[in-house]
Coordinates of C-alpha atoms in Angstrom, one line a residue:
Chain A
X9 CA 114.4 132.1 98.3
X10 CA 115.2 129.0 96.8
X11 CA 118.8 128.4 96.3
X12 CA 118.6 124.8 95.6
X13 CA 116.9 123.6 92.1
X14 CA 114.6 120.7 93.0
X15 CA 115.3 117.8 91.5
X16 CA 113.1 115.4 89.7
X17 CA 113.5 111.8 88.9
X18 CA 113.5 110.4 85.9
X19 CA 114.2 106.5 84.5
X20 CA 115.5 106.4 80.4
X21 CA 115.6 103.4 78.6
X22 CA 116.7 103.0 75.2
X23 CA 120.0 101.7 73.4
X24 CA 123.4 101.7 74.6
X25 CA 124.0 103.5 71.1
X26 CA 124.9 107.5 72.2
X27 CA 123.1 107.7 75.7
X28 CA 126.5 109.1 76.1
X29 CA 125.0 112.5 75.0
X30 CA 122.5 112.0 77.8
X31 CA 125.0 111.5 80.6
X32 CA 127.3 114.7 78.9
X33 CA 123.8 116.8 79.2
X34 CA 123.0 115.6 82.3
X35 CA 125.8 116.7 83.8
X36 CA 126.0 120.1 81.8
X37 CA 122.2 120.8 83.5
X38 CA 124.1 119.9 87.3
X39 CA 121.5 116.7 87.4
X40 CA 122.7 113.3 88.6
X41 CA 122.9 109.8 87.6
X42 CA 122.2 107.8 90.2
X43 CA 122.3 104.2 88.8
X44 CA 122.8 102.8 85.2
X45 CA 121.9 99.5 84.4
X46 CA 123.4 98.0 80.8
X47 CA 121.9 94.6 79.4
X48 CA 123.4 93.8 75.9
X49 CA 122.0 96.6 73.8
X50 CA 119.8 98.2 75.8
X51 CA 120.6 100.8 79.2
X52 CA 118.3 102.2 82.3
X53 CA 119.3 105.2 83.3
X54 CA 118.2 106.6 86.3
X55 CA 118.7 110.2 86.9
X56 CA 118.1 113.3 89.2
X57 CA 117.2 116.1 86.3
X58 CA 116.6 119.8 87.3
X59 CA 113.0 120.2 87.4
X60 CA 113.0 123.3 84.7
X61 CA 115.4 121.2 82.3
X62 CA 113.6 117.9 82.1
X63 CA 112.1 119.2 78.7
X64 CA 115.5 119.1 77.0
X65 CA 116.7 115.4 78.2
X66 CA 112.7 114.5 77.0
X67 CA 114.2 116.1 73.9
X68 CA 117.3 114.3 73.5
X69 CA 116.0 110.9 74.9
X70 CA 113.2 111.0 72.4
X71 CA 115.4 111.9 69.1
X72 CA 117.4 108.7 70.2
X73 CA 114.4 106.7 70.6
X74 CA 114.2 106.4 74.0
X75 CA 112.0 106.7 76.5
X76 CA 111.8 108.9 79.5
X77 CA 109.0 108.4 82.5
X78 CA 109.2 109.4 86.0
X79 CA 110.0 107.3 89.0
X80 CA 108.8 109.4 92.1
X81 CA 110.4 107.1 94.3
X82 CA 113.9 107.0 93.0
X83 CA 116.6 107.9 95.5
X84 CA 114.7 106.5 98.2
X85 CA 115.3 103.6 100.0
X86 CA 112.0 101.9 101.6
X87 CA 112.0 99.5 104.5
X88 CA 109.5 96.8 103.4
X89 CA 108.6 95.3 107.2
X90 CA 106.5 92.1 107.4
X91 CA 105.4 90.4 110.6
X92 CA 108.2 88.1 110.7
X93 CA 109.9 86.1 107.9
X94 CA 108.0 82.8 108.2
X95 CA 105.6 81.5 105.3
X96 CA 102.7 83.3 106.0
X97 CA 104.4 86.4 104.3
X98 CA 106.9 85.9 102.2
X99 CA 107.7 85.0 99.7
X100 CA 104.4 86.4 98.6
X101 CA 102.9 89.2 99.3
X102 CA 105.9 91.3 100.8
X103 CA 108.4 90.6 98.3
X104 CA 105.8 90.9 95.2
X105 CA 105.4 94.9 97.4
X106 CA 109.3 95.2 97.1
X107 CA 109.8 94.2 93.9
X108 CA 106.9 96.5 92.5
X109 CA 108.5 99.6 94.9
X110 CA 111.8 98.6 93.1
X111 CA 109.8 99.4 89.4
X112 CA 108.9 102.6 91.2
X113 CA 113.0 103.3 91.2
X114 CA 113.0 102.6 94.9
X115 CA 115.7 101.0 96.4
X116 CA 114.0 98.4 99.1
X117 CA 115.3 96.0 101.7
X118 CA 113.1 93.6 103.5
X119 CA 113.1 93.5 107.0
X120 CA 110.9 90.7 108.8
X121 CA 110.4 91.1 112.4
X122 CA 111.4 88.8 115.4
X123 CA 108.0 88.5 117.0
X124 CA 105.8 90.4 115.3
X125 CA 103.4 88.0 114.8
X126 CA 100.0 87.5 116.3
X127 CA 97.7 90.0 118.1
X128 CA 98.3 90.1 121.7
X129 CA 102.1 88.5 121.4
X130 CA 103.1 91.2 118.7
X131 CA 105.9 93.4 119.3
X132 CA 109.1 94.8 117.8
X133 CA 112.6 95.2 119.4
X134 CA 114.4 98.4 120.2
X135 CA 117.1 97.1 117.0
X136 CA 114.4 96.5 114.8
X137 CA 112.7 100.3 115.3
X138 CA 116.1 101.9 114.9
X139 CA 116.9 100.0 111.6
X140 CA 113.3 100.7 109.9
X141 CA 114.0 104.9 111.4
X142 CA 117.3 104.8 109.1
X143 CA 115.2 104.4 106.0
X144 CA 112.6 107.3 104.3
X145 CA 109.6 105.3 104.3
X146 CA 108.2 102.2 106.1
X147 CA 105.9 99.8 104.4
X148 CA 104.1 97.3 106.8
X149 CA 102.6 94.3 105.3
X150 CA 99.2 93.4 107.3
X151 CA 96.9 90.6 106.3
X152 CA 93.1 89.9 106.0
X153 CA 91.6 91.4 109.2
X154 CA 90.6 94.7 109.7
X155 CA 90.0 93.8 113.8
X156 CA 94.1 93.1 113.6
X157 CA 95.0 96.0 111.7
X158 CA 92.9 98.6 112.9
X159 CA 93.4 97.4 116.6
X160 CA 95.8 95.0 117.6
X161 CA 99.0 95.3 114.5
X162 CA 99.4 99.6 115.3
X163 CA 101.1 98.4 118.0
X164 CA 104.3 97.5 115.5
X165 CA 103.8 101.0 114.4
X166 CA 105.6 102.7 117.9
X167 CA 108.1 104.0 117.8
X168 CA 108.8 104.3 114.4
X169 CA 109.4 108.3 113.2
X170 CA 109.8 107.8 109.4
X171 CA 106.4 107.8 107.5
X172 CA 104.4 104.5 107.4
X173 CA 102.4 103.0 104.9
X174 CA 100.1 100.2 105.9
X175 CA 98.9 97.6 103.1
X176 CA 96.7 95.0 104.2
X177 CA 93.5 93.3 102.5
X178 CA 90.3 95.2 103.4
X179 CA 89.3 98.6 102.5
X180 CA 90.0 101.0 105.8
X181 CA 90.5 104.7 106.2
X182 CA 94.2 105.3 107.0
X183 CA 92.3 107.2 110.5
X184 CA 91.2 103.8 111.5
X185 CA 94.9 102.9 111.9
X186 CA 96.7 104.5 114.6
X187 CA 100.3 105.7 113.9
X188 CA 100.1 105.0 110.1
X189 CA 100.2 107.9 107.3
X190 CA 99.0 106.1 105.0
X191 CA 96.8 102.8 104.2
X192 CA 96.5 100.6 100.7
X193 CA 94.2 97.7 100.6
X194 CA 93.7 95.2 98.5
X195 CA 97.1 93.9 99.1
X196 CA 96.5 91.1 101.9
X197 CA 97.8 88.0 103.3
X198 CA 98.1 85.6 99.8
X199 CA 99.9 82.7 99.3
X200 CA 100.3 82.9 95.6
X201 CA 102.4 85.1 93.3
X202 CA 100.2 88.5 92.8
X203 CA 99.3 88.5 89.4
X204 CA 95.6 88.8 88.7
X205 CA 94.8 91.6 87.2
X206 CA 93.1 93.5 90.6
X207 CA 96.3 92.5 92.8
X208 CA 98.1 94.6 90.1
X209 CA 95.7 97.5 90.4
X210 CA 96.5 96.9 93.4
X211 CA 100.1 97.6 93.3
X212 CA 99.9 100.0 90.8
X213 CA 97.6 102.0 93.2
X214 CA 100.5 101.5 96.0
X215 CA 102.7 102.5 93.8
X216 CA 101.0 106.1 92.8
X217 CA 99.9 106.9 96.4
X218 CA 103.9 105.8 98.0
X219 CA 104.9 108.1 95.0
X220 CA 103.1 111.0 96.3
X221 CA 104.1 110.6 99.6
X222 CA 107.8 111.0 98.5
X223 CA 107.0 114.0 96.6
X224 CA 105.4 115.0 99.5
X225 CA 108.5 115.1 101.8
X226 CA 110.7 116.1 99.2
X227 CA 108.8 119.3 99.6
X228 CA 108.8 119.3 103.0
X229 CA 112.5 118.9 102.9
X230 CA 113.1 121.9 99.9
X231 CA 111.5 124.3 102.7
X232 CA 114.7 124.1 104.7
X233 CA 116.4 122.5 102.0
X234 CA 119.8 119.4 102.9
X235 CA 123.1 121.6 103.4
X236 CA 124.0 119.4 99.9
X237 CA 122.5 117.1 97.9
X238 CA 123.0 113.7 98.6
X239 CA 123.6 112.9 94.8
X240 CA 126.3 115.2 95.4
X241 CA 127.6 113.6 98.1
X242 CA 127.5 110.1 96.0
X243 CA 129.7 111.7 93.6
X244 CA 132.1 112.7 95.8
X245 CA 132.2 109.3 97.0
X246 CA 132.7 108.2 94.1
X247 CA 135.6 109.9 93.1
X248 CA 137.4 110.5 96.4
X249 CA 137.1 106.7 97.8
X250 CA 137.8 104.6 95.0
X251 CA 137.7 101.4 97.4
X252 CA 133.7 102.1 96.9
X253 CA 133.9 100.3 93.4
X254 CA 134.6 97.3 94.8
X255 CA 131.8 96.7 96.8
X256 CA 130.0 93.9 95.6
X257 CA 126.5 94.7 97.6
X258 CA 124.1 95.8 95.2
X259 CA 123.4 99.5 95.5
X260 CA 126.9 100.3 97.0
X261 CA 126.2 103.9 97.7
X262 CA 121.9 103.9 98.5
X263 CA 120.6 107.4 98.3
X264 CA 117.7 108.8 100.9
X265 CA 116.0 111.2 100.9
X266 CA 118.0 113.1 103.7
X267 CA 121.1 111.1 103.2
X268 CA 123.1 108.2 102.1
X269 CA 124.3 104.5 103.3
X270 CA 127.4 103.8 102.0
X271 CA 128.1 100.0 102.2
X272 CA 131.6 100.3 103.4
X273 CA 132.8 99.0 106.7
X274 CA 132.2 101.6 109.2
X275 CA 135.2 101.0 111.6
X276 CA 137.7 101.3 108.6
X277 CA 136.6 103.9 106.2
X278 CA 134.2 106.4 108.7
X279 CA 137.6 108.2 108.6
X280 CA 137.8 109.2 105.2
X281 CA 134.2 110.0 105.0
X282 CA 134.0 112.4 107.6
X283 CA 137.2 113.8 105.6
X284 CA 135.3 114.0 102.5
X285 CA 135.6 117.4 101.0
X286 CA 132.8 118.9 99.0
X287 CA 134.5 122.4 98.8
X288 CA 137.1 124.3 99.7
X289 CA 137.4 123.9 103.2
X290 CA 134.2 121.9 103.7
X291 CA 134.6 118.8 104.9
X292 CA 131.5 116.0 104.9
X293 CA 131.3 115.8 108.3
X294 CA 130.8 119.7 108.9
X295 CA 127.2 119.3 107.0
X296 CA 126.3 115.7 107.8
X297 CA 126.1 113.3 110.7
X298 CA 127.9 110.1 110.1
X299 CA 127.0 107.2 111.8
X300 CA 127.4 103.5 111.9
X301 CA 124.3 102.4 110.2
X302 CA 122.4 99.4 112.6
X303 CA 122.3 97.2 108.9
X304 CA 125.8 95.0 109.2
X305 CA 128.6 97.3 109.6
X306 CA 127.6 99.8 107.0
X307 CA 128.0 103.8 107.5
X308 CA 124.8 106.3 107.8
X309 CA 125.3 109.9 106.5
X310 CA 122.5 112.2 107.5
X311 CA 122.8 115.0 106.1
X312 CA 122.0 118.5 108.5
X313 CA 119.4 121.3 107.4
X314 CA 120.6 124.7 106.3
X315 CA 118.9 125.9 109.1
X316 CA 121.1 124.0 111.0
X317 CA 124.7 124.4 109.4
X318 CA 123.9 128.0 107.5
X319 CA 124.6 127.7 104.2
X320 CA 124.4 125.2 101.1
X321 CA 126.6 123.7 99.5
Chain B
X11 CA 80.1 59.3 104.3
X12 CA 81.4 57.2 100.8
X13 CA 82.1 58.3 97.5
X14 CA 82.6 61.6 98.4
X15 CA 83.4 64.4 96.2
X16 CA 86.9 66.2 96.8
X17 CA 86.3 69.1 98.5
X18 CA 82.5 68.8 98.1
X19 CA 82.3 71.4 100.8
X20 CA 84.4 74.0 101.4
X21 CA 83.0 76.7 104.0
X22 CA 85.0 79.7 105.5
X23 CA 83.4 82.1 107.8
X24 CA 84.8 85.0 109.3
X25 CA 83.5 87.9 111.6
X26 CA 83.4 90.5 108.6
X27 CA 81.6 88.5 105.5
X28 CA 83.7 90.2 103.2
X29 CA 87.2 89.1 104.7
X30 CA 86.0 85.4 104.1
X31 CA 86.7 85.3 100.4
X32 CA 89.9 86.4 100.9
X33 CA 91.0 84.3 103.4
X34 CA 89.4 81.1 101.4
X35 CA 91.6 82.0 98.3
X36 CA 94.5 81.3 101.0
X37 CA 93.8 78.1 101.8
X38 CA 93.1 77.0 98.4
X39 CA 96.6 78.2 97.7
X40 CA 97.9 76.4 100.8
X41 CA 95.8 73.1 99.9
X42 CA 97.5 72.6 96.3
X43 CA 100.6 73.6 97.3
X44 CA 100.5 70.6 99.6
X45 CA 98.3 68.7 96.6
X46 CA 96.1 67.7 99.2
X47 CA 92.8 68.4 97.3
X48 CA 91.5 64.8 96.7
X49 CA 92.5 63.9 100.0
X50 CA 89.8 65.9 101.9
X51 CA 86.1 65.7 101.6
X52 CA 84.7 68.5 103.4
X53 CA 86.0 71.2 104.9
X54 CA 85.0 74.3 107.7
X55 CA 87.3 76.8 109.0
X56 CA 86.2 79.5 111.0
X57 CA 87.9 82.6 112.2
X58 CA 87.3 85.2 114.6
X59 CA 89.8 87.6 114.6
X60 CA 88.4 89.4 117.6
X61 CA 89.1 86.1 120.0
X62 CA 92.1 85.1 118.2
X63 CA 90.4 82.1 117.5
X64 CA 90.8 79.7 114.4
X65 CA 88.8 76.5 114.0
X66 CA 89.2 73.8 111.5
X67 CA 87.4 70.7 110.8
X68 CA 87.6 68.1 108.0
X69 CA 86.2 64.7 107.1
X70 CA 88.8 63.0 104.9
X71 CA 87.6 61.0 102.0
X72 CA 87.9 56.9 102.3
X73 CA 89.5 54.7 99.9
X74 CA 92.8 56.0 99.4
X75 CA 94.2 52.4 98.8
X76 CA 98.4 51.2 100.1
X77 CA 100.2 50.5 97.5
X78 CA 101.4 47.3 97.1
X79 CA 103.9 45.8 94.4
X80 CA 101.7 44.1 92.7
X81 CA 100.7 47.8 91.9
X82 CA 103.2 48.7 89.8
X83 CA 105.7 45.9 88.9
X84 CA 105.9 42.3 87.6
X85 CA 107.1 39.5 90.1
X86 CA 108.3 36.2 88.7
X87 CA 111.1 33.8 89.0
X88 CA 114.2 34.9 87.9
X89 CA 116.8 33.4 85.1
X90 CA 119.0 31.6 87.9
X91 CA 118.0 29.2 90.9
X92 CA 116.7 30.9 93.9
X93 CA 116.3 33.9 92.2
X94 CA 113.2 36.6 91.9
X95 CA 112.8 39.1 88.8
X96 CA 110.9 42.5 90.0
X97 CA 109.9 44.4 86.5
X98 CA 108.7 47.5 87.9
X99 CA 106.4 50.0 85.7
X100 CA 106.3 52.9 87.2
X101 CA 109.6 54.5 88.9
X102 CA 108.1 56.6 91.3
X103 CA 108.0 54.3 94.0
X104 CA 111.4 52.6 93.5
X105 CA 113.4 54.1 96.4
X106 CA 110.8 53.0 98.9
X107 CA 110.6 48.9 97.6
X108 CA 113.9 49.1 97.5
X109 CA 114.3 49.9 101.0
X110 CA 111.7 47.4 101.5
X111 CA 113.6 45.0 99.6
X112 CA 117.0 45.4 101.5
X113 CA 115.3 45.2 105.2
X114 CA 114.0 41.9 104.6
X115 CA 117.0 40.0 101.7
X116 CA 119.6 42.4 103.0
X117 CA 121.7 44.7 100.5
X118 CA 123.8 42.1 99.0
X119 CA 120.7 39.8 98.2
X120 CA 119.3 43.0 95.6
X121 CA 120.7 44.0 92.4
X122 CA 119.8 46.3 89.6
X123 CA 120.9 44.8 86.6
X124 CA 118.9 47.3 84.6
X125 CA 116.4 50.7 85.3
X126 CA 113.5 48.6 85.4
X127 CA 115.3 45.2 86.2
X128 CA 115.3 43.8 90.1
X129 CA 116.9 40.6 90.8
X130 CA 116.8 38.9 94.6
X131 CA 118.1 35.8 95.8
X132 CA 115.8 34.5 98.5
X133 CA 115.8 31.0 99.9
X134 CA 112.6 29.7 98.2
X135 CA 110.9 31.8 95.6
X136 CA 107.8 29.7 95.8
X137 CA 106.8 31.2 99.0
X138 CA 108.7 34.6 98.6
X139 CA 107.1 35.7 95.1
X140 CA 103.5 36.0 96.6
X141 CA 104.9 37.9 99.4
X142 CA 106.8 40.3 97.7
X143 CA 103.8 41.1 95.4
X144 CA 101.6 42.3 98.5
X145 CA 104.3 44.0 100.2
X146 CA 103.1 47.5 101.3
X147 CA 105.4 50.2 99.4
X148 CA 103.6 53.3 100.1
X149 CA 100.7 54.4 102.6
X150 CA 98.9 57.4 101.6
X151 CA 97.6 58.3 105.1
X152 CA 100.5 58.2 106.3
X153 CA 101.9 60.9 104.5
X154 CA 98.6 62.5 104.2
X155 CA 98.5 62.9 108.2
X156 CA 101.5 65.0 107.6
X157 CA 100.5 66.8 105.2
X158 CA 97.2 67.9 106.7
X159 CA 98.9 69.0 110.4
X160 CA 101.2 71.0 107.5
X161 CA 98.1 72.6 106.0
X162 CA 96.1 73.2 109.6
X163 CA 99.5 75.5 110.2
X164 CA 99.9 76.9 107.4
X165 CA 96.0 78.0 107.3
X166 CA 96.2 79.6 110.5
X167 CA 97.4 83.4 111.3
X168 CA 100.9 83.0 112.3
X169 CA 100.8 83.6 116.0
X170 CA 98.5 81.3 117.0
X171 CA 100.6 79.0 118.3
X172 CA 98.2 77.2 121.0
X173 CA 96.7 74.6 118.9
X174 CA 94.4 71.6 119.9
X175 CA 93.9 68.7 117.0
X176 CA 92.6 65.6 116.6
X177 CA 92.5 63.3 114.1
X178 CA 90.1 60.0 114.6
X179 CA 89.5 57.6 111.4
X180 CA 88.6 60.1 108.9
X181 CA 88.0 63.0 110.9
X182 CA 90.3 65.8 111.6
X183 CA 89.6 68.7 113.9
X184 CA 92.2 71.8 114.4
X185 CA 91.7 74.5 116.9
X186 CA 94.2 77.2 117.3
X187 CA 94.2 80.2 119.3
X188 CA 97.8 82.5 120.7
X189 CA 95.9 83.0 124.1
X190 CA 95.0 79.4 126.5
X191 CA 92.6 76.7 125.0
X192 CA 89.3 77.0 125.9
X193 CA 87.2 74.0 126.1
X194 CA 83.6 75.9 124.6
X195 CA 86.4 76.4 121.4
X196 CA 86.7 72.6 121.2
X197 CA 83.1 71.7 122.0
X198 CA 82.4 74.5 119.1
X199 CA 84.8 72.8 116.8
X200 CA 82.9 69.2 117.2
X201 CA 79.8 70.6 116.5
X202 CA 81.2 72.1 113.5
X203 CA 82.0 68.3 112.7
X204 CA 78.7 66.9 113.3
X205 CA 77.2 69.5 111.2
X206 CA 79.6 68.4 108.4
X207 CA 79.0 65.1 109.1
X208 CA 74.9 65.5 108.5
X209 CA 75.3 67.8 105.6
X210 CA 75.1 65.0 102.9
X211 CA 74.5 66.2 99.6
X212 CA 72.8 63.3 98.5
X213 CA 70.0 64.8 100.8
X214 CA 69.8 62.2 103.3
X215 CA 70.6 63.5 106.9

């Protein structure tokens, strides 16, 4: 029985000139816009649409000349986890990954290890493996040798319970690497902007396979589907804490997959967002677990399973 | 070993053959970032992941010539008694001869009339003039020394952080490992250099 419609993400761009009508039949279908983006004339919408309605915002976006294309991994936000955050790495090739996830409709933050360089020497913190676990996906960026991926770098993989994806620069089978789900190549250790035309196949190719993987555990997840949608919950956030518009941190409210991180300070507003009511008589914290999130003082919605609470929202 | 090309030889080996490439196209990127190319003459790095080891050796091309004053400006006698006129040509070196300058006259004794313009009162220009016109503004090795430690780190994986180097007239070795030095690594790395050495593309061993 499936109560909840699954929804699929979509990006529109096109003029500012009545994607009004969008947003009105957006909302009429019970999708979600989860960010727009206005420059001068032109506007990004990026929306949640009811899988068996997409055809009629294709249909609208196209009469106003827009253009409508998936973005698998909007909704998401990816940990993007180099070895530490010295030169070897950044800026290039782990923010050239980010930035590329971020075209994807990801949201991504960049998290460089303490001491994760090296072979032998190479280990993460117990912080640093509970901040990567609060986001849907972890990317580790490896380098040029397959002997340090496939057997000495796993090590960074412990511990962590989200899915990973491994890039690195040779061509391995994702078995070769223990505790990773999933392994691109091609993308190694550079020290140049990645711009040739393979080290954008490259990322394109990162780009389809992380895709995949989130339609993959947005699946998973519709089996024993989120008490409420998360989108939902945004919106409720929305309107009940107006404080939440004057965040300044980009991506105020960041959706997951299985929840939210609201970028409000956790010791002052956890309060009103346990009080959040999505119904009559059903209060936020009755479906989710609210936590304070391990990035600065920021709060962690997870939201439960119907399994688990017994009904959806 | 004169009138080398720059970067005449440029050899990486690793383990896997195919992970070479790759790792070459880094240290080209690390080599003009530091704009170090016609600096170096040869050069052999070779890694093996498998022993954490990275090796590094490189016989620097001769002739890269101080610059002197002379190089880039016009010394005469000034206007006034006692007085020296500096017209310089190129700018690029100005903050260094005038540092030069204001060690040896003092601050007071140097004015900048104009951009280009100098003006010093020293005691006796007769003898000061030739001096300042061979005064040593600028020496490349010096700042190439730094530049190449810079590149031998920035070549190697990041955790190897137990380097050995060396660095004797023109020739430059760089050893780096994260587990203790071995001496076979070093005795491996001068080799490497003797190798380079003999390798002489005008045939002649």
């Amino acid at each position: 029985m499936m109560l909840v419609a699954l929804l699929d993400p979509y990006i529109y761009e096109g003029g500012v000139h009545k994607h009004g009508l969008i947003l009105e039949l957006l909302e009429d279908l019970g999708g979600y816009l989860v960010q727009k983006t206005a420059a001068s004339t032109e506007v990004t919408l990026i929306m949640l649409i009811p899988r068996k309605d997409v055809h009629l915002i294709e249909e609208l976006g196209t009469k106003l000349l827009g253009t409508i294309t998936r973005a698998p991994m909007t909704g998401t936000e990816i940990a993007v986890v180099s070895p530490t955050l010295a030169y070897h790495h950044l800026p290039h090739s782990a923010c050239d990954v980010a930035e590329y996830l971020r075209h994807g409709g990801a949201n991504t933050n960049m998290i460089g290890l303490a001491r994760g360089m090296g072979r032998r020497v190479a280990l993460s913190a117990d912080y640093e493996r509970k901040l990567i676990n609060e986001h849907d996906i972890a990317i580790f960026t490896f380098g040029t040798f397959s002997d340090c991926i496939m057997n000495k770098k796993p090590k960074l993989l412990e511990g962590i319970n989200i899915p990973i994806v491994v890039t690195g620069g040779p061509d391995l089978n994702v078995e070769d690497i223990p505790n990773a789900d999933m392994y691109i190549g091609n993308i190694g250790r550079v020290a140049h902007r990645l711009r040739g035309v393979d080290e954008l196949k490259g990322l394109d190719r990162m780009n389809e396979k992380v895709g995949e993987l989130v339609d993959r555990v947005r699946e998973d997840i519709a089996k024993d589907p989120l008490a409420v949608l998360s989108p939902r919950v945004m919106k409720e956030i929305h309107e009940q804490i107006p404080d939440i518009h004057n965040v300044l941190a980009p991506a105020p409210i960041t959706l997951q997959l299985d929840g939210l991180r609201v970028k409000l300070p956790y010791e002052d507003y956890h309060v009103a967002i346990e009080m959040l009511e999505l119904d009559e008589g059903v209060l936020l914290s009755d479906v989710a677990r609210i936590t304070p999130s391990k990035m600065k003082n920021y709060i962690l919605i997870k939201i439960r399973r119907r399994s688990d609470v017994g009904f959806i929202l | 070993m004169m009138g080398m090309e720059p970067l005449e030889t440029f050899v990486v080996q690793t383990t896997v053959e195919a992970e070479a490439a790759p790792y070459r196209k880094i240290i080209e990127d690390v080599i003009s970032d530091l704009m170090i190319a016609g600096a170096i003459g040869r050069l052999k790095i070779v890694v093996r992941p498998e022993d954490s080891l990275f090796q590094m050796v490189t016989i620097l091309r001769e002739g890269l010539p101080l610059m002197k004053v002379d190089d880039f400006a016009d010394v005469g006698k000034g206007t006034s008694m006692g007085e020296v006129q500096i017209m310089i040509r190129e700018e690029r070196p100005l903050p260094r001869l005038l540092e030069s300058l204001w060690a040896r006259y003092g601050r007071g004794a140097v004015t900048q009339p104009e951009r280009r313009t100098l003006l010093i009162t020293v005691g006796d220009p007769k003898t000061e003039i030739p001096l300042i016109k061979e005064m040593v503004v600028d020496d490349p090795r010096r700042t190439l020394r730094s530049r190449l430690v810079d590149m031998a780190i920035r070549s190697t994986p990041e955790g190897f952080r137990v380097r050995y180097h060396s660095l004797d007239d023109n020739n430059f070795i760089f050893v780096a490992s994260e587990d203790p030095m071995k001496q076979e690594w070093i005795d491996e790395a001068d080799k490497m250099l003797d190798e380079l050495k003999g390798d002489d593309v005008s045939g002649i061993a």
